[in-house]
CSV table of C-alpha atoms and ligand atoms in Angstrom, one decimal:
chain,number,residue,atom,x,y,z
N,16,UNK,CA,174.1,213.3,-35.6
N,17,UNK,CA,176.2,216.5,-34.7
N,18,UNK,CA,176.7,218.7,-37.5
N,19,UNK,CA,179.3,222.0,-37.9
N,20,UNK,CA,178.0,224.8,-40.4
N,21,UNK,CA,180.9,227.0,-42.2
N,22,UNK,CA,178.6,230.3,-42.6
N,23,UNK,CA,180.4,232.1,-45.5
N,24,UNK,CA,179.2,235.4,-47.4
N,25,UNK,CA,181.1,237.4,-50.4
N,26,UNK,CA,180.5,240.9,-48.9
N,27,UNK,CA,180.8,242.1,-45.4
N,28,UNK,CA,177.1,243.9,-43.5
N,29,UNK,CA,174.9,241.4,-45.0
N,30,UNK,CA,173.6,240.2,-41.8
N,31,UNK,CA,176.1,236.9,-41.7
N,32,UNK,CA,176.7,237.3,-37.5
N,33,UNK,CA,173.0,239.0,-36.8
N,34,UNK,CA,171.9,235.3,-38.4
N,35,UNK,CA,174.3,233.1,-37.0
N,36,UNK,CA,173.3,234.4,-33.5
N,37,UNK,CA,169.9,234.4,-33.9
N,38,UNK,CA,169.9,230.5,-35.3
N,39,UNK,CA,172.2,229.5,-32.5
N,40,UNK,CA,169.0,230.8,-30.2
N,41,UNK,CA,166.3,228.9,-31.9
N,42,UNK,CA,168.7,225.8,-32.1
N,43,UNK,CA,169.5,225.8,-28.4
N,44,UNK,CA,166.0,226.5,-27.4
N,45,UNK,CA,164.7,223.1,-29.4
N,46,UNK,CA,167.3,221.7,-26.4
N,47,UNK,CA,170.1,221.1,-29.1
N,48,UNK,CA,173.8,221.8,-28.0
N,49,UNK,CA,174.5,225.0,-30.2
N,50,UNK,CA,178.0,226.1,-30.3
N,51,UNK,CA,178.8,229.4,-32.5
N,52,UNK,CA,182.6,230.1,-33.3
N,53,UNK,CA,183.0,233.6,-33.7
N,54,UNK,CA,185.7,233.1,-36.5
N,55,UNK,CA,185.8,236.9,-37.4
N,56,UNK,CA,189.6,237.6,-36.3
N,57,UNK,CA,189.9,241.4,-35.1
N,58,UNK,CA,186.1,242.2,-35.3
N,59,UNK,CA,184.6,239.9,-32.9
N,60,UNK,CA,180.6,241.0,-32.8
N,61,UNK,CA,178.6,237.2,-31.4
N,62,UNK,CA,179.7,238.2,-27.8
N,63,UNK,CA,178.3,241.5,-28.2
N,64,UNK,CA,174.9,240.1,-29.7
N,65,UNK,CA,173.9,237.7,-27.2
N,66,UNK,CA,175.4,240.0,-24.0
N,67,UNK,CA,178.7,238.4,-22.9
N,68,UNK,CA,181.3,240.5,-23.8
N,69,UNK,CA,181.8,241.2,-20.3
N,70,UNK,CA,182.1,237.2,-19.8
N,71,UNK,CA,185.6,237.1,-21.8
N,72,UNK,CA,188.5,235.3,-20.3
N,73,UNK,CA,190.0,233.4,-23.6
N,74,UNK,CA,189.2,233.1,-27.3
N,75,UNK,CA,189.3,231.2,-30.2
N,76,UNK,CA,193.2,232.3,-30.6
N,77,UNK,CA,194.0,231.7,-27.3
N,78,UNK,CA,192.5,227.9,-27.7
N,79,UNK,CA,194.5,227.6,-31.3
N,80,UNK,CA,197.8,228.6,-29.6
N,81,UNK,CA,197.6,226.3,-26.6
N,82,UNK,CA,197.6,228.6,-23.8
N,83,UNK,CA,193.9,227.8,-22.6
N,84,UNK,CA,192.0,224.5,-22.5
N,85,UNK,CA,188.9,224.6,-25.3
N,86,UNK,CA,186.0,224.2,-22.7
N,87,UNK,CA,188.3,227.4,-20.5
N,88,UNK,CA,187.4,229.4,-23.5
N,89,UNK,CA,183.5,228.5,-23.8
N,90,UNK,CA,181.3,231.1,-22.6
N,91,UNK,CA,177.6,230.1,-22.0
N,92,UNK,CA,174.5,233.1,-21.6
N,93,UNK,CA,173.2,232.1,-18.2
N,94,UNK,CA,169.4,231.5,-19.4
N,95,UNK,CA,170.3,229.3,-22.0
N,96,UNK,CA,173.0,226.9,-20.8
N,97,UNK,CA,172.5,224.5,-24.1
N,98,UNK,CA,174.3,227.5,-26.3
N,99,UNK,CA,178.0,228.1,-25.7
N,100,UNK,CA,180.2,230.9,-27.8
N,101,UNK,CA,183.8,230.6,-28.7
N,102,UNK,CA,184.4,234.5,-28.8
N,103,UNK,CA,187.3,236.0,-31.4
N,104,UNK,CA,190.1,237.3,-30.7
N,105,UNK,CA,189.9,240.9,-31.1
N,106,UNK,CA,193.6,242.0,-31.7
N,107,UNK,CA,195.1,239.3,-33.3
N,108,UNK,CA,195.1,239.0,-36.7
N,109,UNK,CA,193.9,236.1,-39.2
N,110,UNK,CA,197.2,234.5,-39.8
N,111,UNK,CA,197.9,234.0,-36.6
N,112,UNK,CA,195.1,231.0,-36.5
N,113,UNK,CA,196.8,228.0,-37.3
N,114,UNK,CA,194.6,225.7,-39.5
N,115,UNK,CA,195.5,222.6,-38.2
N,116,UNK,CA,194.9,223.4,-34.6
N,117,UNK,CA,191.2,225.0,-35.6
N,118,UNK,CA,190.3,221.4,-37.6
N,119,UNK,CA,191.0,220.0,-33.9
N,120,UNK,CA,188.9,222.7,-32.5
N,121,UNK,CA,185.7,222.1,-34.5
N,122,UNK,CA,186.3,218.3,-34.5
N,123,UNK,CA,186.3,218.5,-30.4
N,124,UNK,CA,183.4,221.1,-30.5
N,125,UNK,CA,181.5,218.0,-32.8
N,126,UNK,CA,182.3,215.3,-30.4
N,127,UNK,CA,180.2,217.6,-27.5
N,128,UNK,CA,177.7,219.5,-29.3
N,129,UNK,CA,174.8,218.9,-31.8
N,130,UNK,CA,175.5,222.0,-34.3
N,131,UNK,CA,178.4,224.2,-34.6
N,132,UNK,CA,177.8,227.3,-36.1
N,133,UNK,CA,181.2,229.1,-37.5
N,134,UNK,CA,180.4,232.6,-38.3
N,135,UNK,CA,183.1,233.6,-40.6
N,136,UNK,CA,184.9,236.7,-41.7
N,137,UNK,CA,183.6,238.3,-44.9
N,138,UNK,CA,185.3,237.9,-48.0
N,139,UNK,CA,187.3,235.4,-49.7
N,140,UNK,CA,190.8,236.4,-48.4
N,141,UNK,CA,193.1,235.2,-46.0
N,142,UNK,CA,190.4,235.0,-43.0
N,143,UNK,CA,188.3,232.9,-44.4
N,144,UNK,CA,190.8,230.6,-46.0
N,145,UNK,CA,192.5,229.7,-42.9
N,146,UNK,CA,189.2,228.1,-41.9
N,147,UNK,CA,188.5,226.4,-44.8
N,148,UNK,CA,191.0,222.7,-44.1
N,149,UNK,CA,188.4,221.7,-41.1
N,150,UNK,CA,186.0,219.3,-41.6
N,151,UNK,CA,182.4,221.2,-42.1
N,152,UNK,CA,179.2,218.7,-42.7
N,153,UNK,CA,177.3,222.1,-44.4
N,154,UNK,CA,178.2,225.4,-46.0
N,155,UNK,CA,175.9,228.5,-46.3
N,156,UNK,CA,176.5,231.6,-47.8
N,157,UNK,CA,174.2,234.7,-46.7
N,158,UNK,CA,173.5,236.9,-49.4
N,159,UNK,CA,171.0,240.2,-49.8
N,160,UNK,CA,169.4,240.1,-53.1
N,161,UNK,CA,170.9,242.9,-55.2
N,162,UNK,CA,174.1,242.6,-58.1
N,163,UNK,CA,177.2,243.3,-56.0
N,164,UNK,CA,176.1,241.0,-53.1
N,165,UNK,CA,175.3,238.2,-55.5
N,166,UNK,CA,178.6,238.5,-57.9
N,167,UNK,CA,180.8,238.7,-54.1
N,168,UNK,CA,178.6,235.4,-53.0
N,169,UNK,CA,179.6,233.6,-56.7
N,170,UNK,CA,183.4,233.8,-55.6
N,171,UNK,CA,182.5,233.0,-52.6
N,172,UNK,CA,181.2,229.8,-53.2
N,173,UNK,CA,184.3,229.2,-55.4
N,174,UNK,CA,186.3,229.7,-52.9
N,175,UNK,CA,184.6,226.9,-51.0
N,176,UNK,CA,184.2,224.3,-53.9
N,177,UNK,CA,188.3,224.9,-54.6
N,178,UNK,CA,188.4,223.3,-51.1
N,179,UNK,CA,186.2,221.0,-52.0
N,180,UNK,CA,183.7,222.0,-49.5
N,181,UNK,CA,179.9,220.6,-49.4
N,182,UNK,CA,178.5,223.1,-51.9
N,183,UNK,CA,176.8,225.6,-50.4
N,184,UNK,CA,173.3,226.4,-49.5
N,185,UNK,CA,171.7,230.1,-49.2
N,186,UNK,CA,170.0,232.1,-47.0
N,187,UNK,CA,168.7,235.5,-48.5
N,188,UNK,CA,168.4,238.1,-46.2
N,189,UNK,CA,166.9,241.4,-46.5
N,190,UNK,CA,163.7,241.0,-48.4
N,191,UNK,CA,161.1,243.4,-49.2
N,192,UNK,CA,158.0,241.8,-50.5
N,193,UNK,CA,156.3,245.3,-52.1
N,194,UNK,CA,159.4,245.6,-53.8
N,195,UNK,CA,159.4,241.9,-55.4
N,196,UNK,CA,156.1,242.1,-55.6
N,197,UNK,CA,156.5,245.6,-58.5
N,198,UNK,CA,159.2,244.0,-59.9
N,199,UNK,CA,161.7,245.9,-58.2
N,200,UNK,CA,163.3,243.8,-55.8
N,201,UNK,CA,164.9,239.8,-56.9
N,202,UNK,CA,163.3,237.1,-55.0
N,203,UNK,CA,165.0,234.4,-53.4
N,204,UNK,CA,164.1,232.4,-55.6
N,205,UNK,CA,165.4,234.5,-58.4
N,206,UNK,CA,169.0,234.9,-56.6
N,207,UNK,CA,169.0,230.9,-55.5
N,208,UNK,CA,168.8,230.1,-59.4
N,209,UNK,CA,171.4,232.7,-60.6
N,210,UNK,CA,174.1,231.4,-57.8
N,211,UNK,CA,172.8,228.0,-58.7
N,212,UNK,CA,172.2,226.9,-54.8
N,213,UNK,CA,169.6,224.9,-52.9
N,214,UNK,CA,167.3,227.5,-50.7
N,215,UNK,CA,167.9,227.2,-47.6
N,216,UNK,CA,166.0,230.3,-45.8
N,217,UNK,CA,164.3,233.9,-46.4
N,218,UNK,CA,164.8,236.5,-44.0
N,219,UNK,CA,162.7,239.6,-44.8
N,220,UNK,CA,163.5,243.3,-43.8
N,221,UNK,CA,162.8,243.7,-40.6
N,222,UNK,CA,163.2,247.1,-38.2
N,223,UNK,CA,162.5,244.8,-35.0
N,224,UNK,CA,166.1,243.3,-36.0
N,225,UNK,CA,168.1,246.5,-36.0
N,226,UNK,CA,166.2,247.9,-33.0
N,227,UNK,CA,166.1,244.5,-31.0
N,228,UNK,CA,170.8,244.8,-31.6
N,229,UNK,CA,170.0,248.3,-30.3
N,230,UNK,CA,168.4,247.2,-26.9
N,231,UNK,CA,170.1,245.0,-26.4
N,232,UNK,CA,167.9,241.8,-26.8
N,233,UNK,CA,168.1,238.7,-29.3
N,234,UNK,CA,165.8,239.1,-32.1
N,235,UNK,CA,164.5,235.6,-31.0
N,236,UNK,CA,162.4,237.2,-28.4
N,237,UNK,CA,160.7,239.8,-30.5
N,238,UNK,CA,157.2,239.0,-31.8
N,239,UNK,CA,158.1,239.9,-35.5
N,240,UNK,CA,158.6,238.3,-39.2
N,241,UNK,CA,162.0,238.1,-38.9
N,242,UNK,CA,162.0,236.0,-35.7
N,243,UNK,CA,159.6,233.5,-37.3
N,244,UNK,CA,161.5,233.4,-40.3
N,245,UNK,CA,165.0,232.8,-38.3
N,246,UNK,CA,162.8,230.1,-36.1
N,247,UNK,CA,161.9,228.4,-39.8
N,248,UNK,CA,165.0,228.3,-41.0
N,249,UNK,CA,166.2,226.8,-37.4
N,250,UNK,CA,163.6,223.9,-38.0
N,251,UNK,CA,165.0,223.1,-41.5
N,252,UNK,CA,168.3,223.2,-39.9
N,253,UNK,CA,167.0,220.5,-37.9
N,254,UNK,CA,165.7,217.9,-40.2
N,255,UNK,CA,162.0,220.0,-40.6
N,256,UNK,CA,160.4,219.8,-43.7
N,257,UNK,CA,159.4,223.1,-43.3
N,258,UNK,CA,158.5,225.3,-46.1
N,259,UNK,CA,160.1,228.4,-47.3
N,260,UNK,CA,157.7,232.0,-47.4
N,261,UNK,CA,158.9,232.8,-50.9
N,262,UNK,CA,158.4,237.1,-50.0
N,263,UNK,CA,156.5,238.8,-52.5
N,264,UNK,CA,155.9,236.2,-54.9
N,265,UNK,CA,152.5,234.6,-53.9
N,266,UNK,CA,149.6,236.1,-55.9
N,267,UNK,CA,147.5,238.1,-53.2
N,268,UNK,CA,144.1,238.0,-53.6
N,269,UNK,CA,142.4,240.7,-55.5
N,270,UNK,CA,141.2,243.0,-52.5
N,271,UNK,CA,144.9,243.3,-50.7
N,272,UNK,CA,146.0,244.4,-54.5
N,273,UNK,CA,143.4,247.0,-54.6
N,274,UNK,CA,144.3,248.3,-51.3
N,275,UNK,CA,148.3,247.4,-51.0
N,276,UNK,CA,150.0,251.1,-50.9
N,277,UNK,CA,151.4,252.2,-54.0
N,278,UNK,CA,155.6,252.3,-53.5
N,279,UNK,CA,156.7,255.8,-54.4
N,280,UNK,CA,158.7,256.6,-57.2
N,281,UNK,CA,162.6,256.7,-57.6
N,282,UNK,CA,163.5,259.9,-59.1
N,283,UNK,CA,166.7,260.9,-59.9
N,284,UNK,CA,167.8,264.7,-58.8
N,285,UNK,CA,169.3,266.2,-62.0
N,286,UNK,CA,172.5,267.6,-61.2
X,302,ADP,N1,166.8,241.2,-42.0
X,302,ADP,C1,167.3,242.3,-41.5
X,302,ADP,N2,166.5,243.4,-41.3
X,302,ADP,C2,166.9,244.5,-40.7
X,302,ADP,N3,168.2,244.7,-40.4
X,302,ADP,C3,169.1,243.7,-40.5
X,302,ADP,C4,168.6,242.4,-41.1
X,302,ADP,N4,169.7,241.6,-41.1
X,302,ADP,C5,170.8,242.3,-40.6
X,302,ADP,N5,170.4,243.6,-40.2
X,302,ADP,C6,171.2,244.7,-39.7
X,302,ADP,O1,172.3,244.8,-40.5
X,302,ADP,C7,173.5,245.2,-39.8
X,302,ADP,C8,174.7,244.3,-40.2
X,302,ADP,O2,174.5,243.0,-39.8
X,302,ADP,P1,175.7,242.0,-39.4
X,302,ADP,O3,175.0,240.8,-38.8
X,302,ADP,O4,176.6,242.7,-38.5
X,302,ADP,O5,176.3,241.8,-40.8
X,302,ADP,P2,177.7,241.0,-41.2
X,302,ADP,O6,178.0,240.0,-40.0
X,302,ADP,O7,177.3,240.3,-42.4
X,302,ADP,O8,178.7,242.0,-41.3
X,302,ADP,C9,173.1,245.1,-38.3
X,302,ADP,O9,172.8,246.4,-37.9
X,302,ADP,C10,171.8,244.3,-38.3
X,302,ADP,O10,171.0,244.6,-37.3
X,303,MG,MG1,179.8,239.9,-38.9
């Protein structure tokens, strides 16, 4: 059964298109169809993440306005033919995407792939409610685990259920387990109750992500925690079973606590 995801967070740098791209990897390398829709009008940033912004012909407004065919405007990398990108515009502006003609777009994109991935624009404004009238099977909001993130994700999702959307699942991104682990960090688990959302993933904090976007190279194929959590949360994505890390809350056995290093101090500088 085909299924489109409307990927939603409150606030913008959260990791929403570093995600999306990466889960669109692991989905067409199980030898599922993967589509992403780059819905971020103006700022456009999936081509650039999996190398084909020198591909570009059309986009997603060029589709909505009629003057391309959708499958003129899909743009697949060349090693992994099962994953295609519907890039953004990058000078147009959200209201100039018609909602009715992007319902048609993601219900055509359903009727050829096996997940949709739409990769929206931060916020809860104008952007992101032009795409809210299609048809989505799932919703997901990213969020990082710290006060502001959560309180933008909580209008977020009321955005959505105002539509009356399938209510969101999350995907916390950004862990640190030391800092969970001495109480300084929330858990996922701790931000999944407070939004009062199903669990969906757990990305930790991972360097290999932001230096993997600087090379040039999908996180996907970097041997790190972040890859294997992305590949997880791919699986569960899927129809896996698979069960979630939960950073920094497991109890580690007594020898990794005598020897885990300390986390230094936060001092304030008095001014
Ligand atoms: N888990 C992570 N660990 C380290 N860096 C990350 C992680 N997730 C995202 N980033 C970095 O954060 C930055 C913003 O990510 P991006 O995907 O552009 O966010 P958004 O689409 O929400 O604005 C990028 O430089 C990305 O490499
Ligand atoms: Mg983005």
């Amino acid at each position: 059964m085909s299924k489109a995801w409307l990927i939603a967070s409150g606030k913008g740098g959260v990791g929403k298109s570093t995600i999306v791209s990466c889960l669109a990897v692991a989905l067409a390398r199980r030898g599922l169809n993967t589509c992403i829709v780059d819905a971020d009008i103006g700022l456009r940033d999936q081509d650039a993440l999996l190398g084909l912004e020198n591909r570009i012909v059309y986009d997603l407004v060029d589709v909505c306005n009629k003057d391309c065919r959708l499958q003129q405007a899909l743009i697949r990398p060349v090693d992994l033919p099962k994953l295609s990108l519907l890039p953004a515009a990058q000078f147009a502006r959200a209201k100039e995407l018609d909602p009715k003609a992007f319902r048609k777009i993601i219900a055509e994109l359903k009727a050829t792939h096996d997940h949709v991935l739409i990769d929206c624009p931060a916020g809860i404004e104008r952007g992101l409610r032009g795409l809210l009238s299609a048809e989505y099977d799932e919703t997901m909001i990213i969020c990082t685990p710290d006060d502001v993130c959560i309180r933008d994700a909580e209008r977020a999702v009321f955005t959505l259920e105002g539509k009356r959307l399938p209510r969101p699942s999350l995907i916390v991104n950004r862990l640190m387990p030391e800092l969970i682990q001495a109480g300084e960090m929330y858990s996922a688990q701790v931000v999944a109750q407070t939004l009062d959302l199903s669990l969906m993933g757990e990305v930790p904090e991972d360097r290999t992500i932001y230096r993997a976007q600087i090379g040039h190279f999908s996180p996907m194929d970097a041997d790190c925690e972040g890859q294997r959590a992305l590949a997880r949360i791919a699986g569960r994505m899927a129809g896996q079973a698979w069960a979630l890390p939960a950073y920094g809350t497991a109890s580690k056995p007594w020898y990794r606590r005598l020897f885990a290093p300390r986390i230094k101090e936060v001092k304030r500088i008095d001014r």
